[in-house]
XYZ file of C-alpha atoms in Angstrom:
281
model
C 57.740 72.741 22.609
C 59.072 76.325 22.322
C 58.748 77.482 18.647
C 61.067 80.203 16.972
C 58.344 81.492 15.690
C 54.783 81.185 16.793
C 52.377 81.033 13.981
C 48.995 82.920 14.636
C 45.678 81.516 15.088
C 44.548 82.510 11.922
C 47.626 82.538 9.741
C 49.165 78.955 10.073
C 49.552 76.782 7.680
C 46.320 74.447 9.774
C 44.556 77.522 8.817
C 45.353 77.505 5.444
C 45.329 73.908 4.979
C 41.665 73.606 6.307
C 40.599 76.766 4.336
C 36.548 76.859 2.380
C 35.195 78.880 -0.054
C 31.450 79.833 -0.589
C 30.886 78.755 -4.060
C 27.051 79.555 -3.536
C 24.481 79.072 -0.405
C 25.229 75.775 1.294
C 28.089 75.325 -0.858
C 31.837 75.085 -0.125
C 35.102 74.624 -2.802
C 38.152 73.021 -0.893
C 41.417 71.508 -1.568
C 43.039 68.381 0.773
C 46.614 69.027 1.243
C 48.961 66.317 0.520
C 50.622 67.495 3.736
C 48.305 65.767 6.326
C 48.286 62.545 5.027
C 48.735 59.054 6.675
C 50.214 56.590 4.384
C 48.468 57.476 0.950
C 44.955 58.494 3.066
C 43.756 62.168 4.680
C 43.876 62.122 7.980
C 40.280 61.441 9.368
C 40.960 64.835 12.686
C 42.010 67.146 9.495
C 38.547 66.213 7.475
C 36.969 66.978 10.433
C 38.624 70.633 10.965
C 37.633 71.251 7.610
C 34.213 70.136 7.887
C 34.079 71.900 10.982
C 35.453 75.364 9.255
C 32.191 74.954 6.504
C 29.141 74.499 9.004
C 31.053 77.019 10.966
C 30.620 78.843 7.980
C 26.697 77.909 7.888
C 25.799 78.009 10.790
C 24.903 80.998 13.247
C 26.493 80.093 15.883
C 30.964 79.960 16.020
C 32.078 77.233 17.444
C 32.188 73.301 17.581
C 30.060 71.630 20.520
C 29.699 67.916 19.179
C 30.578 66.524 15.989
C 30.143 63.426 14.400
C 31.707 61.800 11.212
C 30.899 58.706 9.538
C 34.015 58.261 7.373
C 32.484 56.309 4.077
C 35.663 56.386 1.746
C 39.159 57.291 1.690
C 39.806 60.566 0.994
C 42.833 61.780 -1.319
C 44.475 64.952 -1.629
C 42.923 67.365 -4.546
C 39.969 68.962 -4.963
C 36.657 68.325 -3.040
C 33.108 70.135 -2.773
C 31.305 70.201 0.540
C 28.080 70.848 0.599
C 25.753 72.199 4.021
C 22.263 72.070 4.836
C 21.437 73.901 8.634
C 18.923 71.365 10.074
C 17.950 73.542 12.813
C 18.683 76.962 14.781
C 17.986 78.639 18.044
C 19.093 80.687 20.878
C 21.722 79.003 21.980
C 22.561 76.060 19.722
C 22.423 75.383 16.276
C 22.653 71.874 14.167
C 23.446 71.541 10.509
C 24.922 68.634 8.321
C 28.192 68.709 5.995
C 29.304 65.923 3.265
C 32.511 65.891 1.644
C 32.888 64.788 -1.950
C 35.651 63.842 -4.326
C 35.369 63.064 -7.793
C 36.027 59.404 -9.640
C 38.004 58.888 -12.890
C 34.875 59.463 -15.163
C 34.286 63.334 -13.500
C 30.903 61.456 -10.725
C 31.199 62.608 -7.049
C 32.218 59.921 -4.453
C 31.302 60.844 -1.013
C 33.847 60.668 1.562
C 32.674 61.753 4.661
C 29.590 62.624 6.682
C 29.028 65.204 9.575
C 26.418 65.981 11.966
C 27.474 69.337 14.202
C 25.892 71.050 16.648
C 27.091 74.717 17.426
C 26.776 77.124 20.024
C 29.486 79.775 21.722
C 31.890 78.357 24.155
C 32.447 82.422 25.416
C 28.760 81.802 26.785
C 29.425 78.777 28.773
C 29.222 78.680 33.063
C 31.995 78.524 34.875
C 30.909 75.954 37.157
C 33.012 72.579 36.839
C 32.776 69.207 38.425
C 34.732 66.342 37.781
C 35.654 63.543 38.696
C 38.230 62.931 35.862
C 41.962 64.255 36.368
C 45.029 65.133 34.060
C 47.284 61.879 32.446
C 49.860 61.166 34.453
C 52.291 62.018 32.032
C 56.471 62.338 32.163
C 57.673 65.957 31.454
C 58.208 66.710 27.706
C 61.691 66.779 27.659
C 61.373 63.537 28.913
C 59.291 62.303 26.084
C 59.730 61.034 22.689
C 59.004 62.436 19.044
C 58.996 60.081 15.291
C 62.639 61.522 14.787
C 63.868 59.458 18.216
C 63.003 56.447 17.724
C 65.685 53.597 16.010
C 62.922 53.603 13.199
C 60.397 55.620 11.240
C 57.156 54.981 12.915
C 54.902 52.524 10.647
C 52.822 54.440 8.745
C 54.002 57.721 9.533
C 53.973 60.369 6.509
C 53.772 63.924 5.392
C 51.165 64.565 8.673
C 54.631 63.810 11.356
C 55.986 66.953 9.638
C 53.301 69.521 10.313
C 52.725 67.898 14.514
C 54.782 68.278 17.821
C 54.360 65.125 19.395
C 55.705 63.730 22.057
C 54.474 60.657 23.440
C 54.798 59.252 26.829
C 57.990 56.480 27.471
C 55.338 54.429 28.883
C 53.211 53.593 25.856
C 56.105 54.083 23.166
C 56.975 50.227 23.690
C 55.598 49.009 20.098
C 58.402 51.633 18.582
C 60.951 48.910 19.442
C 59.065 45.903 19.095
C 58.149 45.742 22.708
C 54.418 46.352 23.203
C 52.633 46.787 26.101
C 49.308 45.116 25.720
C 47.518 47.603 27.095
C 46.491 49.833 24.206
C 47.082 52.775 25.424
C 48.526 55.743 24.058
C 49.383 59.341 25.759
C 51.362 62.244 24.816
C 51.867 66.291 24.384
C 50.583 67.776 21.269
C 50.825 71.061 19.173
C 51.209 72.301 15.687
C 54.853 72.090 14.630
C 54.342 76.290 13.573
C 53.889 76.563 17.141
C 50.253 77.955 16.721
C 47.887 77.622 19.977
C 44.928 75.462 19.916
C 41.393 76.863 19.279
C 38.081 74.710 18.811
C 38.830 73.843 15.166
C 42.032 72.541 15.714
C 41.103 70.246 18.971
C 38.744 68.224 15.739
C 42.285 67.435 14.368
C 43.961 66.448 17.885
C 41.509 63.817 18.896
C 42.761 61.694 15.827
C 46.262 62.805 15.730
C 48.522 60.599 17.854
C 49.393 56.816 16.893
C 46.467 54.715 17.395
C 46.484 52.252 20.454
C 46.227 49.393 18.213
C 50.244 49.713 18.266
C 50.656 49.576 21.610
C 48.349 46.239 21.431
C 51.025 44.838 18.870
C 49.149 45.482 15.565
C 50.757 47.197 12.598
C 49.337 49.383 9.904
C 46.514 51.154 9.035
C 43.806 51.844 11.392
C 41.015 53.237 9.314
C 38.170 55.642 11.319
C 34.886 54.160 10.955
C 33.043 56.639 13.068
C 34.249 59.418 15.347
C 32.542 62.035 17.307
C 33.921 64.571 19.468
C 32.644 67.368 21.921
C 34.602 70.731 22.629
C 34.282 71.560 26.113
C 35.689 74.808 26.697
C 37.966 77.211 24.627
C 41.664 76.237 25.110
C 44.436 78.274 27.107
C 47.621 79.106 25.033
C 50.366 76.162 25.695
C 50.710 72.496 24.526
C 48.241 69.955 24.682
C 48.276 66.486 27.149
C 46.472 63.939 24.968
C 45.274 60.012 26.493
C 43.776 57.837 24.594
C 42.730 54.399 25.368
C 41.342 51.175 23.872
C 39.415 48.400 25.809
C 38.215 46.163 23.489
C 39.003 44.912 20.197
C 36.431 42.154 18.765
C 35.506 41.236 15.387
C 38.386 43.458 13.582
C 37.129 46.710 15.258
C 38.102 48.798 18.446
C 37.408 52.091 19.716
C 39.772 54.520 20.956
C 38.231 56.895 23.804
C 40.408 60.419 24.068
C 40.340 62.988 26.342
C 42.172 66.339 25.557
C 43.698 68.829 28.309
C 45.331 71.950 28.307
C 48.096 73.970 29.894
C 45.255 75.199 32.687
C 44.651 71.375 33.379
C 41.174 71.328 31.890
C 39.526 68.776 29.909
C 39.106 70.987 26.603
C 37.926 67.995 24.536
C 36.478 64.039 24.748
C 36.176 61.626 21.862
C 35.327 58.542 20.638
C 35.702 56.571 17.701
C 35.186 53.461 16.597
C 38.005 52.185 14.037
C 38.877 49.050 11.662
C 41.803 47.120 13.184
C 45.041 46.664 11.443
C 44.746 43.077 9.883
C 48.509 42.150 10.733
């Protein structure tokens, strides 16, 4: 995953892309980049950096402990207005809500998205760990494969493949040539393709970033987010990313995908959970 040049946390194009201006109190202008889309759809982990930048913004407190989006309708790229209201403050934590609009042919607002955040400062957390969970056993990344190895695009891959560094583990990369596993699930390394280290913001994207597991179960096509929340554990250390994600049931058109996020220190920086629609193929 060695970059020629290392963008900065900061000054990437994530940064950028994810980017909110105060309009007034409580109120954010942004703009959803064509660049991080799946298919014609934003990608559900960069709507939640962004979200995550504006009650950042709001809120006292810096980073990302637990978020949760409910993901209402498909978002495009363009122009959008999010709007904040802080639902609560204190020492240590802080809570506040964040909606995402677009706007319909005839100028209304359609909502898009729904978030519930509670903040605090990762710098202040103890030290003390205990664990029972360990690091994916995962082949080295040289070992892996990325969309460009594969004897075809992968289905549904878009402008988003462009602007990642994945690599995903031999072991769950079956479905690429029509031989999947079954066992829905998915691992691999992650980064920004600008080579630009993680940071709490940027972990929101991650959790949502890989191919969902309903490939590796033999399903193709979209797998739309119904729900997702994720929790930030600790800050993460400088390096690439090890990312597993599994699925154990799929009923009644839905699944969830549980993911836990590690990085180059082997610590579990982030845990999610979402609960998606299931590709109808």
């Amino acid at each position: 995953m060695a970059q020629a040049a290392q963008a900065l946390i900061g000054d990437s194009e994530f940064d950028r892309d994810t980017a909110v201006t105060l309009r007034e109190e409580g109120v954010y202008d942004a703009e959803l980049s064509a660049g991080w889309t799946i298919i014609h759809a934003v990608n559900g982990g960069y709507l939640l950096a962004m979200l995550g930048r504006a009650l950042g913004e709001a809120l006292p407190h810096p980073d990302p402990f637990s978020v949760s989006a409910h993901y209402l309708t498909a978002s495009v790229p363009g122009p959008a207005v999010i709007r904040t209201q802080v639902v609560r403050t204190g020492r240590t934590l802080s809570t506040g809500q964040a909606s995402l609009f677009q706007y319909a042919e005839d100028g209304t607002e359609v909502e898009r998205i729904r978030v519930l955040g509670t903040y605090g400062d990762l710098d202040s957390l103890s030290d003390d760990v205990r664990t029972s969970v360990k690091p994916p056993a995962m082949a080295p990344i040289e070992q892996c494969f990325g969309p460009g190895d594969g004897p075809a695009p992968i289905p549904g891959s878009s402008a988003i493949t462009e602007r990642l560094n994945i690599k995903l583990d031999p072991s769950t990369v079956g479905w690429a040539i029509g031989a999947p596993s079954g066992k829905g699930e998915m691992r691999g390394w992650f980064g920004l393709a600008d080579g630009r280290d993680a940071d709490p913001y940027s972990l929101l994207l991650t959790v949502d970033a890989l191919p969902p597991t309903s490939f590796e179960l033999g399903l193709k096509g979209w797998t739309p987010t119904i729900e997702l929340t994720t929790h930030i554990r600790c800050r993460p250390a400088p390096g690439p990313l090890r990312v597993s994600i599994t699925t154990r049931n799929l009923a009644g058109g839905f699944l969830e995908e549980d993911a836990d996020v590690w990085d180059s220190a082997d610590r579990l920086v982030a845990q999610s959970r979402q609960l998606a629609r299931a590709p109808r193929s």
